[in-house]
Amino acid sequence: MYYFVNEYLYDKNSGIEHAEFKRLQLFKHLHVPAKLVTREYNPMLHRIITKFGLESDDVVNMFDFFQGAVELDTDQAKIQRAAINFRYEIEPDPTISKVYRGDLLNNRVLFIAGTYGQLNVVESFDRYQNLIRAEQWDWRGFKSCIKYYDADRKVIREEYLNPEGTVVIEAAYGSDGIAQSDMTYIRLVNYQGEDYYFYNIEELFDFFLSELDKQQTPGENAYIADRPLTTYKPVMNIPGTSRKFIYLPMVQTEAEANDKNRSYILATGKLNPIYEYAFAKKNIAPI
């Protein structure tokens, strides 16, 4: 299996992602098994990939992998599955429905744009009207993540669930608590009968790639690291005999500081810092 390793796929992508789409199309044409690999959690991933002519089987996402949702069929979750107390007063709306307990807002139910009432996020509020919890629903119809907030509406903790509703990943955030790079603690819960602990998303990604390499053809896979700053090191650190390649999507050298024309001299120019780890002497095996 060939794996094209990246960080994310979004509605709008860079040339790196579009190159991967074309490469995957070529491999399919040649009947060579290949998949895209992404790191970031994205509950709309399997909606997005259809926009680019991909199928769910073409992509392996790290969170899908540990949630046991890589090959999940698509369903539609409606408000009946949101555990809303229908004795409360509900103010219906096709975009955001509000649920009141007396005069206080108890929940907001956000629906996925362009759908007929398909669940996106269910928010819960305390008596002081602070957002304290948000349930994120996956495009394929299952509750996939629960976020917990502090009084400043910063995410302090997350729980990632499998389609059966069991927590499989727990994560905590630092004071900034916005991006997944701010994760300060991750617990992989009962994975193959054991708990695993990580200090950041990078450590979890390393572990994920090593586990992915054990699937299908262990030690006989090929990994192409496509995004320099986030995939080179994890791919190069995959243990075992699988082949590892790095793709160089940007100019390999820096322009001279006093060069107004921003010309790049590949033969003698200074190496672009994004490639320094990949080309460090300790990481280059002798031929």
Short mmCIF file of N, CA and C in Angstrom, two decimals, residues 109-262:
data_model
loop_
_atom_site.label_atom_id
_atom_site.label_comp_id
_atom_site.label_asym_id
_atom_site.label_seq_id
_atom_site.Cartn_x
_atom_site.Cartn_y
_atom_site.Cartn_z
N VAL A 109 -28.96 24.06 19.12
CA VAL A 109 -28.76 22.93 18.22
C VAL A 109 -28.43 23.50 16.84
N LEU A 110 -27.21 23.29 16.40
CA LEU A 110 -26.76 23.81 15.11
C LEU A 110 -26.82 22.69 14.08
N PHE A 111 -27.35 23.02 12.91
CA PHE A 111 -27.50 22.05 11.84
C PHE A 111 -26.47 22.27 10.74
N ILE A 112 -26.13 21.22 10.02
CA ILE A 112 -25.14 21.30 8.96
C ILE A 112 -25.73 22.09 7.79
N ALA A 113 -25.00 23.08 7.32
CA ALA A 113 -25.46 23.91 6.22
C ALA A 113 -25.72 23.07 4.98
N GLY A 114 -26.82 23.38 4.31
CA GLY A 114 -27.15 22.67 3.07
C GLY A 114 -27.86 21.35 3.28
N THR A 115 -28.26 21.05 4.53
CA THR A 115 -28.99 19.81 4.80
C THR A 115 -30.34 20.14 5.41
N TYR A 116 -31.19 19.14 5.50
CA TYR A 116 -32.50 19.29 6.11
C TYR A 116 -32.45 18.76 7.55
N GLY A 117 -31.95 19.61 8.45
CA GLY A 117 -31.98 19.26 9.85
C GLY A 117 -30.97 18.23 10.30
N GLN A 118 -29.84 18.11 9.59
CA GLN A 118 -28.83 17.15 10.00
C GLN A 118 -27.95 17.76 11.08
N LEU A 119 -27.78 17.04 12.20
CA LEU A 119 -27.07 17.58 13.36
C LEU A 119 -25.61 17.91 13.05
N ASN A 120 -25.19 19.06 13.57
CA ASN A 120 -23.80 19.48 13.49
C ASN A 120 -23.22 19.58 14.90
N VAL A 121 -23.74 20.50 15.71
CA VAL A 121 -23.26 20.71 17.08
C VAL A 121 -24.44 20.93 18.01
N VAL A 122 -24.38 20.35 19.21
CA VAL A 122 -25.37 20.59 20.25
C VAL A 122 -24.65 21.22 21.42
N GLU A 123 -24.97 22.48 21.72
CA GLU A 123 -24.32 23.23 22.79
C GLU A 123 -25.17 23.23 24.05
N SER A 124 -24.51 23.22 25.21
CA SER A 124 -25.20 23.29 26.50
C SER A 124 -24.67 24.47 27.30
N PHE A 125 -25.59 25.13 28.05
CA PHE A 125 -25.25 26.33 28.80
C PHE A 125 -25.63 26.15 30.27
N ASP A 126 -24.87 26.83 31.16
CA ASP A 126 -25.18 26.74 32.58
C ASP A 126 -26.14 27.87 32.98
N ARG A 127 -26.42 28.00 34.27
CA ARG A 127 -27.40 28.98 34.75
C ARG A 127 -26.94 30.41 34.54
N TYR A 128 -25.62 30.60 34.35
CA TYR A 128 -25.10 31.94 34.08
C TYR A 128 -24.93 32.20 32.59
N GLN A 129 -25.47 31.27 31.79
CA GLN A 129 -25.44 31.35 30.33
C GLN A 129 -24.04 31.23 29.74
N ASN A 130 -23.19 30.52 30.48
CA ASN A 130 -21.87 30.19 29.96
C ASN A 130 -21.94 28.91 29.14
N LEU A 131 -21.29 28.92 27.99
CA LEU A 131 -21.17 27.68 27.21
C LEU A 131 -20.25 26.73 27.97
N ILE A 132 -20.75 25.55 28.28
CA ILE A 132 -19.94 24.62 29.07
C ILE A 132 -19.61 23.32 28.33
N ARG A 133 -20.38 23.04 27.28
CA ARG A 133 -20.21 21.74 26.62
C ARG A 133 -20.75 21.83 25.19
N ALA A 134 -20.10 21.13 24.27
CA ALA A 134 -20.57 21.08 22.89
C ALA A 134 -20.35 19.68 22.34
N GLU A 135 -21.41 19.10 21.81
CA GLU A 135 -21.32 17.78 21.20
C GLU A 135 -21.20 17.96 19.69
N GLN A 136 -20.12 17.44 19.13
CA GLN A 136 -19.88 17.54 17.70
C GLN A 136 -20.30 16.24 17.01
N TRP A 137 -21.14 16.37 15.99
CA TRP A 137 -21.61 15.21 15.26
C TRP A 137 -20.87 15.08 13.94
N ASP A 138 -20.50 13.89 13.62
CA ASP A 138 -19.82 13.59 12.36
C ASP A 138 -20.83 13.62 11.21
N TRP A 139 -20.34 13.99 10.04
CA TRP A 139 -21.18 14.02 8.84
C TRP A 139 -21.88 12.69 8.61
N ARG A 140 -21.26 11.61 9.05
CA ARG A 140 -21.83 10.27 8.79
C ARG A 140 -22.86 9.85 9.83
N GLY A 141 -23.19 10.75 10.78
CA GLY A 141 -24.34 10.50 11.63
C GLY A 141 -24.07 9.98 13.02
N PHE A 142 -22.87 10.14 13.55
CA PHE A 142 -22.64 9.71 14.94
C PHE A 142 -21.99 10.84 15.72
N LYS A 143 -22.25 10.87 17.02
CA LYS A 143 -21.63 11.86 17.91
C LYS A 143 -20.17 11.49 18.08
N SER A 144 -19.27 12.34 17.57
CA SER A 144 -17.87 11.94 17.50
C SER A 144 -16.97 12.65 18.49
N CYS A 145 -17.41 13.80 19.04
CA CYS A 145 -16.54 14.53 19.95
C CYS A 145 -17.37 15.37 20.91
N ILE A 146 -16.93 15.44 22.17
CA ILE A 146 -17.54 16.32 23.16
C ILE A 146 -16.48 17.28 23.66
N LYS A 147 -16.74 18.57 23.54
CA LYS A 147 -15.81 19.61 23.98
C LYS A 147 -16.33 20.24 25.27
N TYR A 148 -15.43 20.50 26.20
CA TYR A 148 -15.77 21.15 27.46
C TYR A 148 -15.03 22.50 27.54
N TYR A 149 -15.73 23.53 28.03
CA TYR A 149 -15.21 24.89 28.00
C TYR A 149 -15.08 25.47 29.41
N ASP A 150 -14.15 26.43 29.54
CA ASP A 150 -14.07 27.19 30.78
C ASP A 150 -14.92 28.46 30.66
N ALA A 151 -14.87 29.31 31.67
CA ALA A 151 -15.72 30.50 31.69
C ALA A 151 -15.39 31.49 30.57
N ASP A 152 -14.19 31.37 29.99
CA ASP A 152 -13.79 32.26 28.88
C ASP A 152 -14.05 31.63 27.52
N ARG A 153 -14.80 30.54 27.51
CA ARG A 153 -15.16 29.82 26.29
C ARG A 153 -13.94 29.24 25.59
N LYS A 154 -12.95 28.86 26.34
CA LYS A 154 -11.80 28.17 25.79
C LYS A 154 -11.95 26.68 26.04
N VAL A 155 -11.61 25.89 25.04
CA VAL A 155 -11.69 24.44 25.18
C VAL A 155 -10.64 23.98 26.18
N ILE A 156 -11.07 23.23 27.19
CA ILE A 156 -10.14 22.72 28.19
C ILE A 156 -10.00 21.19 28.13
N ARG A 157 -10.99 20.55 27.52
CA ARG A 157 -10.96 19.08 27.47
C ARG A 157 -11.82 18.61 26.31
N GLU A 158 -11.41 17.49 25.72
CA GLU A 158 -12.20 16.88 24.65
C GLU A 158 -12.26 15.38 24.85
N GLU A 159 -13.36 14.82 24.43
CA GLU A 159 -13.53 13.37 24.40
C GLU A 159 -13.95 12.97 22.98
N TYR A 160 -13.24 12.02 22.41
CA TYR A 160 -13.56 11.53 21.08
C TYR A 160 -14.18 10.14 21.23
N LEU A 161 -15.31 9.93 20.54
CA LEU A 161 -16.10 8.73 20.73
C LEU A 161 -16.10 7.87 19.48
N ASN A 162 -16.29 6.57 19.68
CA ASN A 162 -16.50 5.69 18.55
C ASN A 162 -17.98 5.70 18.18
N PRO A 163 -18.40 5.09 17.09
CA PRO A 163 -19.81 5.14 16.68
C PRO A 163 -20.78 4.54 17.70
N GLU A 164 -20.27 3.72 18.64
CA GLU A 164 -21.13 3.15 19.67
C GLU A 164 -21.26 4.08 20.88
N GLY A 165 -20.53 5.19 20.88
CA GLY A 165 -20.64 6.16 21.97
C GLY A 165 -19.62 6.00 23.08
N THR A 166 -18.63 5.12 22.90
CA THR A 166 -17.59 4.91 23.90
C THR A 166 -16.43 5.86 23.67
N VAL A 167 -15.92 6.46 24.74
CA VAL A 167 -14.78 7.37 24.62
C VAL A 167 -13.52 6.56 24.30
N VAL A 168 -12.84 6.95 23.22
CA VAL A 168 -11.62 6.25 22.82
C VAL A 168 -10.39 7.14 22.89
N ILE A 169 -10.59 8.46 22.92
CA ILE A 169 -9.47 9.40 23.07
C ILE A 169 -9.91 10.52 24.00
N GLU A 170 -9.06 10.87 24.95
CA GLU A 170 -9.27 12.03 25.80
C GLU A 170 -8.12 13.00 25.57
N ALA A 171 -8.43 14.29 25.54
CA ALA A 171 -7.40 15.30 25.32
C ALA A 171 -7.65 16.50 26.21
N ALA A 172 -6.55 17.09 26.71
CA ALA A 172 -6.64 18.31 27.50
C ALA A 172 -5.83 19.40 26.81
N TYR A 173 -6.20 20.66 27.09
CA TYR A 173 -5.57 21.80 26.43
C TYR A 173 -4.88 22.70 27.43
N GLY A 174 -3.90 23.46 26.91
CA GLY A 174 -3.24 24.46 27.70
C GLY A 174 -4.07 25.72 27.78
N SER A 175 -3.46 26.82 28.21
CA SER A 175 -4.21 28.05 28.44
C SER A 175 -4.79 28.64 27.17
N ASP A 176 -4.13 28.43 26.02
CA ASP A 176 -4.65 28.99 24.77
C ASP A 176 -5.81 28.15 24.26
N GLY A 177 -5.62 26.85 24.24
CA GLY A 177 -6.69 25.91 23.95
C GLY A 177 -7.52 26.18 22.73
N ILE A 178 -6.87 26.35 21.58
CA ILE A 178 -7.62 26.61 20.36
C ILE A 178 -7.31 25.53 19.32
N ALA A 179 -6.06 25.49 18.88
CA ALA A 179 -5.67 24.52 17.87
C ALA A 179 -5.30 23.19 18.51
N GLN A 180 -5.31 22.13 17.69
CA GLN A 180 -4.93 20.83 18.23
C GLN A 180 -3.46 20.79 18.63
N SER A 181 -2.68 21.72 18.09
CA SER A 181 -1.28 21.81 18.51
C SER A 181 -1.15 22.26 19.95
N ASP A 182 -2.26 22.80 20.53
CA ASP A 182 -2.24 23.23 21.93
C ASP A 182 -2.55 22.11 22.91
N MET A 183 -2.80 20.91 22.40
CA MET A 183 -3.07 19.78 23.29
C MET A 183 -1.87 19.54 24.20
N THR A 184 -2.12 19.36 25.48
CA THR A 184 -1.04 19.13 26.43
C THR A 184 -1.06 17.71 27.02
N TYR A 185 -2.11 16.99 26.75
CA TYR A 185 -2.27 15.64 27.32
C TYR A 185 -3.26 14.88 26.45
N ILE A 186 -2.89 13.67 26.05
CA ILE A 186 -3.78 12.83 25.25
C ILE A 186 -3.73 11.41 25.80
N ARG A 187 -4.89 10.84 26.00
CA ARG A 187 -4.96 9.43 26.43
C ARG A 187 -5.74 8.63 25.40
N LEU A 188 -5.09 7.64 24.86
CA LEU A 188 -5.75 6.69 23.96
C LEU A 188 -6.34 5.60 24.84
N VAL A 189 -7.66 5.52 24.89
CA VAL A 189 -8.35 4.72 25.89
C VAL A 189 -8.60 3.29 25.41
N ASN A 190 -8.08 2.34 26.15
CA ASN A 190 -8.35 0.92 25.92
C ASN A 190 -8.10 0.52 24.47
N TYR A 191 -7.01 1.01 23.92
CA TYR A 191 -6.65 0.63 22.55
C TYR A 191 -6.00 -0.75 22.57
N GLN A 192 -6.67 -1.71 21.97
CA GLN A 192 -6.21 -3.10 21.98
C GLN A 192 -5.94 -3.57 23.40
N GLY A 193 -6.81 -3.12 24.32
CA GLY A 193 -6.76 -3.59 25.71
C GLY A 193 -5.88 -2.78 26.64
N GLU A 194 -5.23 -1.72 26.14
CA GLU A 194 -4.34 -0.92 26.98
C GLU A 194 -4.57 0.57 26.74
N ASP A 195 -4.23 1.35 27.76
CA ASP A 195 -4.25 2.81 27.63
C ASP A 195 -2.85 3.30 27.25
N TYR A 196 -2.82 4.29 26.35
CA TYR A 196 -1.56 4.90 25.94
C TYR A 196 -1.65 6.40 26.21
N TYR A 197 -0.53 6.99 26.64
CA TYR A 197 -0.51 8.40 27.02
C TYR A 197 0.47 9.16 26.13
N PHE A 198 0.05 10.35 25.70
CA PHE A 198 0.88 11.20 24.83
C PHE A 198 0.80 12.64 25.32
N TYR A 199 1.88 13.38 25.10
CA TYR A 199 1.92 14.77 25.55
C TYR A 199 1.43 15.75 24.49
N ASN A 200 1.35 15.32 23.24
CA ASN A 200 0.90 16.22 22.18
C ASN A 200 0.42 15.43 20.97
N ILE A 201 -0.13 16.16 20.01
CA ILE A 201 -0.72 15.53 18.83
C ILE A 201 0.37 14.88 17.97
N GLU A 202 1.59 15.42 18.01
CA GLU A 202 2.68 14.86 17.21
C GLU A 202 3.03 13.45 17.69
N GLU A 203 3.07 13.25 19.00
CA GLU A 203 3.37 11.92 19.53
C GLU A 203 2.28 10.92 19.14
N LEU A 204 1.03 11.36 19.20
CA LEU A 204 -0.07 10.47 18.80
C LEU A 204 0.04 10.13 17.32
N PHE A 205 0.42 11.11 16.50
CA PHE A 205 0.55 10.88 15.06
C PHE A 205 1.65 9.87 14.77
N ASP A 206 2.77 9.97 15.48
CA ASP A 206 3.85 8.99 15.34
C ASP A 206 3.33 7.58 15.63
N PHE A 207 2.60 7.45 16.72
CA PHE A 207 2.07 6.15 17.11
C PHE A 207 1.07 5.64 16.07
N PHE A 208 0.23 6.54 15.58
CA PHE A 208 -0.76 6.17 14.57
C PHE A 208 -0.10 5.61 13.31
N LEU A 209 0.94 6.28 12.82
CA LEU A 209 1.59 5.81 11.60
C LEU A 209 2.24 4.45 11.81
N SER A 210 2.81 4.24 12.99
CA SER A 210 3.41 2.93 13.26
C SER A 210 2.35 1.84 13.32
N GLU A 211 1.16 2.18 13.84
CA GLU A 211 0.06 1.21 13.87
C GLU A 211 -0.53 0.99 12.49
N LEU A 212 -0.60 2.06 11.70
CA LEU A 212 -1.11 1.94 10.33
C LEU A 212 -0.22 1.02 9.51
N ASP A 213 1.08 1.08 9.78
CA ASP A 213 2.02 0.25 9.03
C ASP A 213 1.82 -1.24 9.31
N LYS A 214 1.14 -1.56 10.41
CA LYS A 214 0.89 -2.96 10.74
C LYS A 214 -0.33 -3.52 10.02
N GLN A 215 -1.09 -2.65 9.34
CA GLN A 215 -2.29 -3.08 8.64
C GLN A 215 -1.92 -3.63 7.26
N GLN A 216 -2.68 -4.55 6.77
CA GLN A 216 -2.61 -5.09 5.41
C GLN A 216 -1.25 -5.71 5.07
N THR A 217 -0.23 -4.90 4.75
CA THR A 217 1.07 -5.44 4.33
C THR A 217 2.17 -4.88 5.23
N PRO A 218 2.28 -5.36 6.48
CA PRO A 218 3.26 -4.81 7.43
C PRO A 218 4.68 -4.84 6.89
N GLY A 219 5.36 -3.70 7.00
CA GLY A 219 6.75 -3.62 6.59
C GLY A 219 6.96 -3.57 5.09
N GLU A 220 5.87 -3.61 4.31
CA GLU A 220 6.00 -3.60 2.85
C GLU A 220 5.28 -2.42 2.22
N ASN A 221 4.96 -1.43 3.04
CA ASN A 221 4.24 -0.26 2.55
C ASN A 221 5.22 0.80 2.08
N ALA A 222 4.66 1.85 1.47
CA ALA A 222 5.47 3.00 1.06
C ALA A 222 4.76 4.26 1.51
N TYR A 223 5.49 5.15 2.18
CA TYR A 223 4.92 6.39 2.70
C TYR A 223 5.56 7.57 2.00
N ILE A 224 4.74 8.48 1.53
CA ILE A 224 5.23 9.72 0.92
C ILE A 224 4.79 10.87 1.81
N ALA A 225 5.75 11.52 2.45
CA ALA A 225 5.46 12.66 3.32
C ALA A 225 5.31 13.91 2.45
N ASP A 226 4.11 14.45 2.40
CA ASP A 226 3.82 15.53 1.46
C ASP A 226 3.92 16.93 2.06
N ARG A 227 3.70 17.07 3.36
CA ARG A 227 3.72 18.41 3.96
C ARG A 227 4.95 18.51 4.88
N PRO A 228 5.91 19.36 4.50
CA PRO A 228 7.22 19.37 5.18
C PRO A 228 7.19 19.51 6.69
N LEU A 229 6.55 20.53 7.23
CA LEU A 229 6.69 20.82 8.65
C LEU A 229 5.98 19.83 9.56
N THR A 230 4.99 19.12 9.06
CA THR A 230 4.21 18.24 9.95
C THR A 230 4.28 16.76 9.61
N THR A 231 4.81 16.39 8.45
CA THR A 231 4.80 14.96 8.10
C THR A 231 6.18 14.35 7.87
N TYR A 232 7.20 15.17 7.63
CA TYR A 232 8.52 14.59 7.37
C TYR A 232 9.01 13.74 8.54
N LYS A 233 9.07 14.36 9.72
CA LYS A 233 9.61 13.66 10.88
C LYS A 233 8.80 12.42 11.24
N PRO A 234 7.44 12.50 11.31
CA PRO A 234 6.68 11.30 11.64
C PRO A 234 6.88 10.16 10.64
N VAL A 235 6.95 10.48 9.36
CA VAL A 235 7.15 9.43 8.36
C VAL A 235 8.55 8.83 8.47
N MET A 236 9.55 9.69 8.63
CA MET A 236 10.92 9.19 8.75
C MET A 236 11.12 8.35 10.00
N ASN A 237 10.28 8.56 11.01
CA ASN A 237 10.42 7.82 12.28
C ASN A 237 9.59 6.54 12.33
N ILE A 238 8.88 6.21 11.27
CA ILE A 238 8.11 4.95 11.27
C ILE A 238 9.09 3.78 11.38
N PRO A 239 8.93 2.93 12.38
CA PRO A 239 9.86 1.80 12.53
C PRO A 239 9.60 0.73 11.47
N GLY A 240 10.57 -0.11 11.26
CA GLY A 240 10.36 -1.21 10.34
C GLY A 240 10.95 -0.96 8.96
N THR A 241 10.59 -1.82 8.04
CA THR A 241 11.23 -1.85 6.72
C THR A 241 10.42 -1.19 5.62
N SER A 242 9.25 -0.64 5.93
CA SER A 242 8.48 0.05 4.90
C SER A 242 9.29 1.23 4.36
N ARG A 243 9.10 1.52 3.09
CA ARG A 243 9.86 2.60 2.44
C ARG A 243 9.27 3.96 2.82
N LYS A 244 10.14 4.94 2.96
CA LYS A 244 9.72 6.30 3.31
C LYS A 244 10.32 7.28 2.31
N PHE A 245 9.46 8.16 1.80
CA PHE A 245 9.89 9.18 0.85
C PHE A 245 9.42 10.54 1.34
N ILE A 246 10.15 11.59 0.96
CA ILE A 246 9.69 12.93 1.22
C ILE A 246 9.47 13.64 -0.11
N TYR A 247 8.39 14.40 -0.16
CA TYR A 247 8.04 15.18 -1.34
C TYR A 247 8.45 16.63 -1.07
N LEU A 248 9.07 17.27 -2.04
CA LEU A 248 9.56 18.64 -1.87
C LEU A 248 8.64 19.60 -2.64
N PRO A 249 7.62 20.13 -1.99
CA PRO A 249 6.63 20.94 -2.70
C PRO A 249 7.04 22.39 -2.91
N MET A 250 8.01 22.88 -2.14
CA MET A 250 8.43 24.28 -2.24
C MET A 250 9.86 24.36 -2.73
N VAL A 251 10.28 25.57 -3.11
CA VAL A 251 11.66 25.80 -3.54
C VAL A 251 12.61 25.35 -2.43
N GLN A 252 13.67 24.66 -2.81
CA GLN A 252 14.54 24.03 -1.82
C GLN A 252 15.54 24.98 -1.17
N THR A 253 15.73 26.17 -1.72
CA THR A 253 16.69 27.11 -1.14
C THR A 253 16.02 28.44 -0.85
N GLU A 254 16.69 29.23 -0.03
CA GLU A 254 16.20 30.57 0.28
C GLU A 254 16.87 31.59 -0.63
N ALA A 255 16.14 32.67 -0.89
CA ALA A 255 16.74 33.76 -1.66
C ALA A 255 17.70 34.52 -0.76
N GLU A 256 18.72 35.11 -1.37
CA GLU A 256 19.67 35.92 -0.61
C GLU A 256 18.95 37.12 -0.01
N ALA A 257 19.33 37.50 1.21
CA ALA A 257 18.65 38.58 1.92
C ALA A 257 18.68 39.90 1.16
N ASN A 258 19.76 40.17 0.41
CA ASN A 258 19.89 41.43 -0.31
C ASN A 258 19.49 41.33 -1.78
N ASP A 259 18.85 40.23 -2.13
CA ASP A 259 18.43 40.01 -3.52
C ASP A 259 17.01 40.54 -3.72
N LYS A 260 16.88 41.68 -4.37
CA LYS A 260 15.58 42.30 -4.58
C LYS A 260 14.71 41.51 -5.54
N ASN A 261 15.32 40.73 -6.40
CA ASN A 261 14.57 39.96 -7.39
C ASN A 261 14.10 38.61 -6.84
N ARG A 262 14.47 38.32 -5.61
CA ARG A 262 14.08 37.06 -4.95
C ARG A 262 14.42 35.85 -5.81
#
